[in-house]
Short mmCIF file of C-alpha atoms and ligand atoms in Angstrom, two decimals:
data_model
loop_
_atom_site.label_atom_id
_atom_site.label_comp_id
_atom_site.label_asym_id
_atom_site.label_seq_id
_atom_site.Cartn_x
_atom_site.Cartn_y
_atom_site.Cartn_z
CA UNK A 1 108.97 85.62 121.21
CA UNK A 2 107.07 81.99 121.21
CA UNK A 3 104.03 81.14 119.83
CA UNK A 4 101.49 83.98 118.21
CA UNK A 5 101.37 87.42 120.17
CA UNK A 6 99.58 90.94 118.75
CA UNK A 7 101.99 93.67 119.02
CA UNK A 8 101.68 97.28 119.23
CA UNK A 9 103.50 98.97 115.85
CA UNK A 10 102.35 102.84 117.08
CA UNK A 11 99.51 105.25 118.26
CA UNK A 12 96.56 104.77 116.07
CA UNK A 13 96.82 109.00 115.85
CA UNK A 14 99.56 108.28 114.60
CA UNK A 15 99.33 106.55 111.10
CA UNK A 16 96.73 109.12 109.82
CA UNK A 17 94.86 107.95 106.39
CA UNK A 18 96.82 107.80 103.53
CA UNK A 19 100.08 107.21 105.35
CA UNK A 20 102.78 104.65 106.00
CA UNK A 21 105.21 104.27 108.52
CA UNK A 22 108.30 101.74 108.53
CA UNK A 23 108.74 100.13 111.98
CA UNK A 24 110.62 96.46 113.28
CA UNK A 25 109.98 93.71 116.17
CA UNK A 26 112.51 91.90 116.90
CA UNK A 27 114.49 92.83 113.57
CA UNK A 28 111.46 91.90 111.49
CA UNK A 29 110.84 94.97 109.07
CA UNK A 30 106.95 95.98 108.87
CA UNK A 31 105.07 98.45 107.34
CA UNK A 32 102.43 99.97 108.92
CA UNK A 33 99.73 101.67 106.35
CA UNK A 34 96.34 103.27 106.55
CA UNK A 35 94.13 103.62 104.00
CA UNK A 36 92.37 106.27 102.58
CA UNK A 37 88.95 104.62 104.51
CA UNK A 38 90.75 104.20 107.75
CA UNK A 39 91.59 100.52 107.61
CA UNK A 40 95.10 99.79 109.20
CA UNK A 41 97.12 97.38 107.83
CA UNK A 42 100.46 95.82 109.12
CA UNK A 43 102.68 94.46 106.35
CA UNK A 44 106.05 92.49 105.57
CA UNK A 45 108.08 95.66 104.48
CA UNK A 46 109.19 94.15 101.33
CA UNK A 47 108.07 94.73 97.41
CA UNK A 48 108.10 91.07 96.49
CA UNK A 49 109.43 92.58 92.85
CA UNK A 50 112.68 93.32 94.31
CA UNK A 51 113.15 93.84 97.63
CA UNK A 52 112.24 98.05 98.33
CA UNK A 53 110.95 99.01 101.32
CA UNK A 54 107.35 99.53 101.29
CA UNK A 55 107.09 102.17 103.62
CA UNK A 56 108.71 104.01 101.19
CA UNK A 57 105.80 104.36 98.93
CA UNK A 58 102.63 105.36 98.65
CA UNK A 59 98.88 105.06 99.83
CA UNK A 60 96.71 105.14 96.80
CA UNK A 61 92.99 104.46 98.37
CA UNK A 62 92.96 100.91 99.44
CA UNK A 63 96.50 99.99 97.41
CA UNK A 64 99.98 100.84 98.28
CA UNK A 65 102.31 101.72 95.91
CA UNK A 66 106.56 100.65 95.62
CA UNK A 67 108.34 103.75 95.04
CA UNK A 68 110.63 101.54 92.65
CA UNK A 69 108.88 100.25 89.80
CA UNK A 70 105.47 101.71 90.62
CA UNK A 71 103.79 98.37 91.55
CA UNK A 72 100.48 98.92 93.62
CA UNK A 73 98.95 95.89 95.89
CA UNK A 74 95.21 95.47 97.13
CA UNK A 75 94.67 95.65 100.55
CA UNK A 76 94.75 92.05 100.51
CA UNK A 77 98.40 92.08 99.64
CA UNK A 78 97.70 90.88 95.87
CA UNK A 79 99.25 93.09 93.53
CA UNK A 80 97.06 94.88 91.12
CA UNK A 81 98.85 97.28 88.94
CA UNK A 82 102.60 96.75 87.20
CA UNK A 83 102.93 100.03 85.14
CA UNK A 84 105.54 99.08 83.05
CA UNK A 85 102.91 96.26 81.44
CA UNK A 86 99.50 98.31 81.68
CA UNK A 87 98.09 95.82 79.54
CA UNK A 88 99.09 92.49 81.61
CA UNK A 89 96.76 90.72 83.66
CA UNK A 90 98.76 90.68 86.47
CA UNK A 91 99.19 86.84 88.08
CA UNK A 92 97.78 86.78 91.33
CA UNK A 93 100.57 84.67 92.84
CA UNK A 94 102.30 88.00 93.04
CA UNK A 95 101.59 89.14 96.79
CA UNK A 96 102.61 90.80 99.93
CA UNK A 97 103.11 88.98 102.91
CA UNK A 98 100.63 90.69 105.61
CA UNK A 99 100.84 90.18 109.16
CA UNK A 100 97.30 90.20 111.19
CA UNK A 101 96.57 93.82 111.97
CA UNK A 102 94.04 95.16 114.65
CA UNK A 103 93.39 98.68 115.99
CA UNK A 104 92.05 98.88 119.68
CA UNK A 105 93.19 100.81 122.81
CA UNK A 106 94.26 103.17 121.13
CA UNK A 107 97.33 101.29 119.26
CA UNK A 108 97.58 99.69 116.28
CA UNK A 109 99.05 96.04 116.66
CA UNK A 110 99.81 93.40 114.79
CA UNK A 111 100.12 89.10 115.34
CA UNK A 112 103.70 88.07 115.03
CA UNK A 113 105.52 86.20 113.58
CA UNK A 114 104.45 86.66 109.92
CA UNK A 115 102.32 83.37 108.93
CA UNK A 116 100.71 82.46 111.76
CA UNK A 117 97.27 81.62 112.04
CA UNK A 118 94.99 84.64 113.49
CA UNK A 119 94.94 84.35 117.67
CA UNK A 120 92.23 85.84 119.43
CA UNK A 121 91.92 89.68 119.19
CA UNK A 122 92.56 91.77 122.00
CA UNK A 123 89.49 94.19 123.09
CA UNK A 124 90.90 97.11 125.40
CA UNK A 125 89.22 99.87 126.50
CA UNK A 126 89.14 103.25 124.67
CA UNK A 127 92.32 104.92 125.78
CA UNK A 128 93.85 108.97 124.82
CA UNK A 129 97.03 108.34 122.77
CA UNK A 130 100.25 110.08 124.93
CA UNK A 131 103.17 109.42 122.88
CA UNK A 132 105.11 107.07 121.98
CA UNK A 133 109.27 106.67 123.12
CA UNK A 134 111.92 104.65 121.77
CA UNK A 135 114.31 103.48 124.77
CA UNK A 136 117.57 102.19 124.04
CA UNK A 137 117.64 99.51 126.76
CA UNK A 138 116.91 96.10 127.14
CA UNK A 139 113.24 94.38 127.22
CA UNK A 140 113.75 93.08 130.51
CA UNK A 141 115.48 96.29 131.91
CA UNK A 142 112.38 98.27 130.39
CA UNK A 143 109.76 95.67 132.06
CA UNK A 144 111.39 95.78 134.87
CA UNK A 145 110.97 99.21 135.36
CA UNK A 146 107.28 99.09 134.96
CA UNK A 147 106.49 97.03 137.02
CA UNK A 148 108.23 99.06 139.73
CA UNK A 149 104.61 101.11 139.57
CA UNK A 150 101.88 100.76 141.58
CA UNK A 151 99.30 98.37 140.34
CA UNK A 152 102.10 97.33 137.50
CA UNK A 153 101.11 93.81 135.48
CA UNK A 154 102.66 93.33 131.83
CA UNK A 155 100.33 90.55 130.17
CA UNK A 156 101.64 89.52 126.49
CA UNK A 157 103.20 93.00 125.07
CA UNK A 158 100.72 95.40 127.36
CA UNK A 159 101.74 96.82 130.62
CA UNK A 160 99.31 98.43 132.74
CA UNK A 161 99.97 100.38 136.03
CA UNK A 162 99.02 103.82 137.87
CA UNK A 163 102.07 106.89 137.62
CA UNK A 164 101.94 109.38 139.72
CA UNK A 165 99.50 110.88 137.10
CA UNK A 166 97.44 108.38 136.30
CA UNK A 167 96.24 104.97 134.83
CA UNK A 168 98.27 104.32 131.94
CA UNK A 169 97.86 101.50 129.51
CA UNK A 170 101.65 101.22 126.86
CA UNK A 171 101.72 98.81 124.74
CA UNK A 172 105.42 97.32 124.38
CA UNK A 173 107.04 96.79 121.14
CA UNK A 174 110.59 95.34 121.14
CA UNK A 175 112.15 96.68 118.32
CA UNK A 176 115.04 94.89 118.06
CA UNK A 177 118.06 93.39 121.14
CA UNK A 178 118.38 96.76 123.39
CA UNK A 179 115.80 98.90 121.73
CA UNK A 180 112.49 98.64 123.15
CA UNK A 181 109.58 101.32 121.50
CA UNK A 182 106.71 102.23 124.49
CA UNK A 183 103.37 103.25 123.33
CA UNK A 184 101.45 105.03 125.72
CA UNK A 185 98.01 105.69 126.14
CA UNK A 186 95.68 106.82 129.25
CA UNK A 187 92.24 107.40 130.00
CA UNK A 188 89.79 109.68 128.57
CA UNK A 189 88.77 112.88 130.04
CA UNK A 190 92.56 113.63 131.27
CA UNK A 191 93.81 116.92 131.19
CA UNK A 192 96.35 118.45 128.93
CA UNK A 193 98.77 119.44 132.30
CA UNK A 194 97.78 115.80 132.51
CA UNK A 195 98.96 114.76 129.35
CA UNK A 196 102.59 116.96 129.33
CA UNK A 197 102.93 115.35 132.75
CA UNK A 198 102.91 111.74 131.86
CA UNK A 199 105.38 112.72 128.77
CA UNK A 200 107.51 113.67 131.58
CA UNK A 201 107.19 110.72 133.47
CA UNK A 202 108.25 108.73 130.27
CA UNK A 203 111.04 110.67 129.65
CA UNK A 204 112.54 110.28 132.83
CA UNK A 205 112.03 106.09 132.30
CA UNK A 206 113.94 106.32 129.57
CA UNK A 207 116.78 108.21 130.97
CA UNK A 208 116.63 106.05 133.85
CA UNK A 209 116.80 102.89 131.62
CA UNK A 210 119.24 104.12 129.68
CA UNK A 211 121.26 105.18 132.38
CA UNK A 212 120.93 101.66 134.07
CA UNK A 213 122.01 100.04 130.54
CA UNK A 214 124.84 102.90 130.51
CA UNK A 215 126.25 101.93 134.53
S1 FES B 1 110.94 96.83 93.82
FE1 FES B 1 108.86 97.33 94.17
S2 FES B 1 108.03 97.62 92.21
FE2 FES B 1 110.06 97.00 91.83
#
């Protein structure tokens, strides 16, 4: 990856309030957490105390919390609460790195790599979450598929194109080398025979990817 690009981490259905999910781009370990008010945020998935995974933890209102020690941090990554000193005014140096995090489309996404200055937000349309797949196949084998589709165009880490079923717009996460995560939404108003459909259709992508990486 060069320069700043948002990437989709899941299905904003997905990460429901109060939840956390563990995820990776390109090896890079992220948390993805929502709130208790809805607010998605897209984390380094490290507890700068000592290293646990903070996907492991908790959602308490706007703070999560390290299952190790107990440590909760502000949705501003500055942690708030050490329980084993109630009493200490916690320093405010102590933070978690956060990656830009946006919700549209459908998709939750988030600006890589960690530290870069914000890029301009992407504005899709509203789109029905599908499901997401995890292929175990190459970027370039999975993008190449796509874009054997009609109307198939991949700009930055979306793909858009027309199935057999209909306008689909998957967000492309490259999880790490040969592992590739595709996010799929459509439009609104489709049907649920439309719906099972285009899970079919994915599932036979991935075989065939698979298969291709397999040959
Ligand atoms: S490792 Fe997270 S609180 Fe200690």
């Amino acid at each position: 990856m060069t320069g700043t690009q948002w990437v989709p981490l899941a299905l904003a259905r997905d990460i429901a309030p109060g939840t956390s999910a563990g995820t990776m781009v390109e090896d890079a370990e992220i948390v993805v957490w929502r709130d208790t008010d809805g607010r998605a945020h897209a984390w380094e998935d490290r507890c700068p105390h000592r290293g646990m995974k903070l996907s492991f933890g908790f959602v308490r209102g706007d703070h999560i919390a390290c299952l190790y020690h107990g440590w909760e941090f502000d949705e501003g990554g500055i942690c708030r609460k050490i329980p084993a000193h109630p009493d200490l005014e916690v320093p405010g140096s102590i933070c978690a790195a956060r990656y830009g995090c946006t919700e549209t489309g459908g998709m939750i996404w988030a600006a890589l790599p960690l530290g870069t200055d914000p890029i301009e937000v992407p504005a899709l349309p509203d789109a029905v979450p599908v499901r997401s797949i995890t292929l175990e196949a190459g970027l370039i084998t999975v993008a190449d598929m796509l874009l054997n589709e009609e109307n198939a165009v991949i700009e930055g880490a979306l793909a858009t194109l027309d199935c057999a079923h209909g306008p689909l717009a998957i967000g492309v996460q490259p999880i790490r080398p040969g592992t590739v995560a595709l996010h799929i939404t459509t439009r609104p108003g489709a049907s649920a025979e439309t719906l099972l459909a285009i899970c079919d259709w994915a599932e036979t992508l991935r075989r065939a990817a698979e298969k291709e990486i397999a040959a």
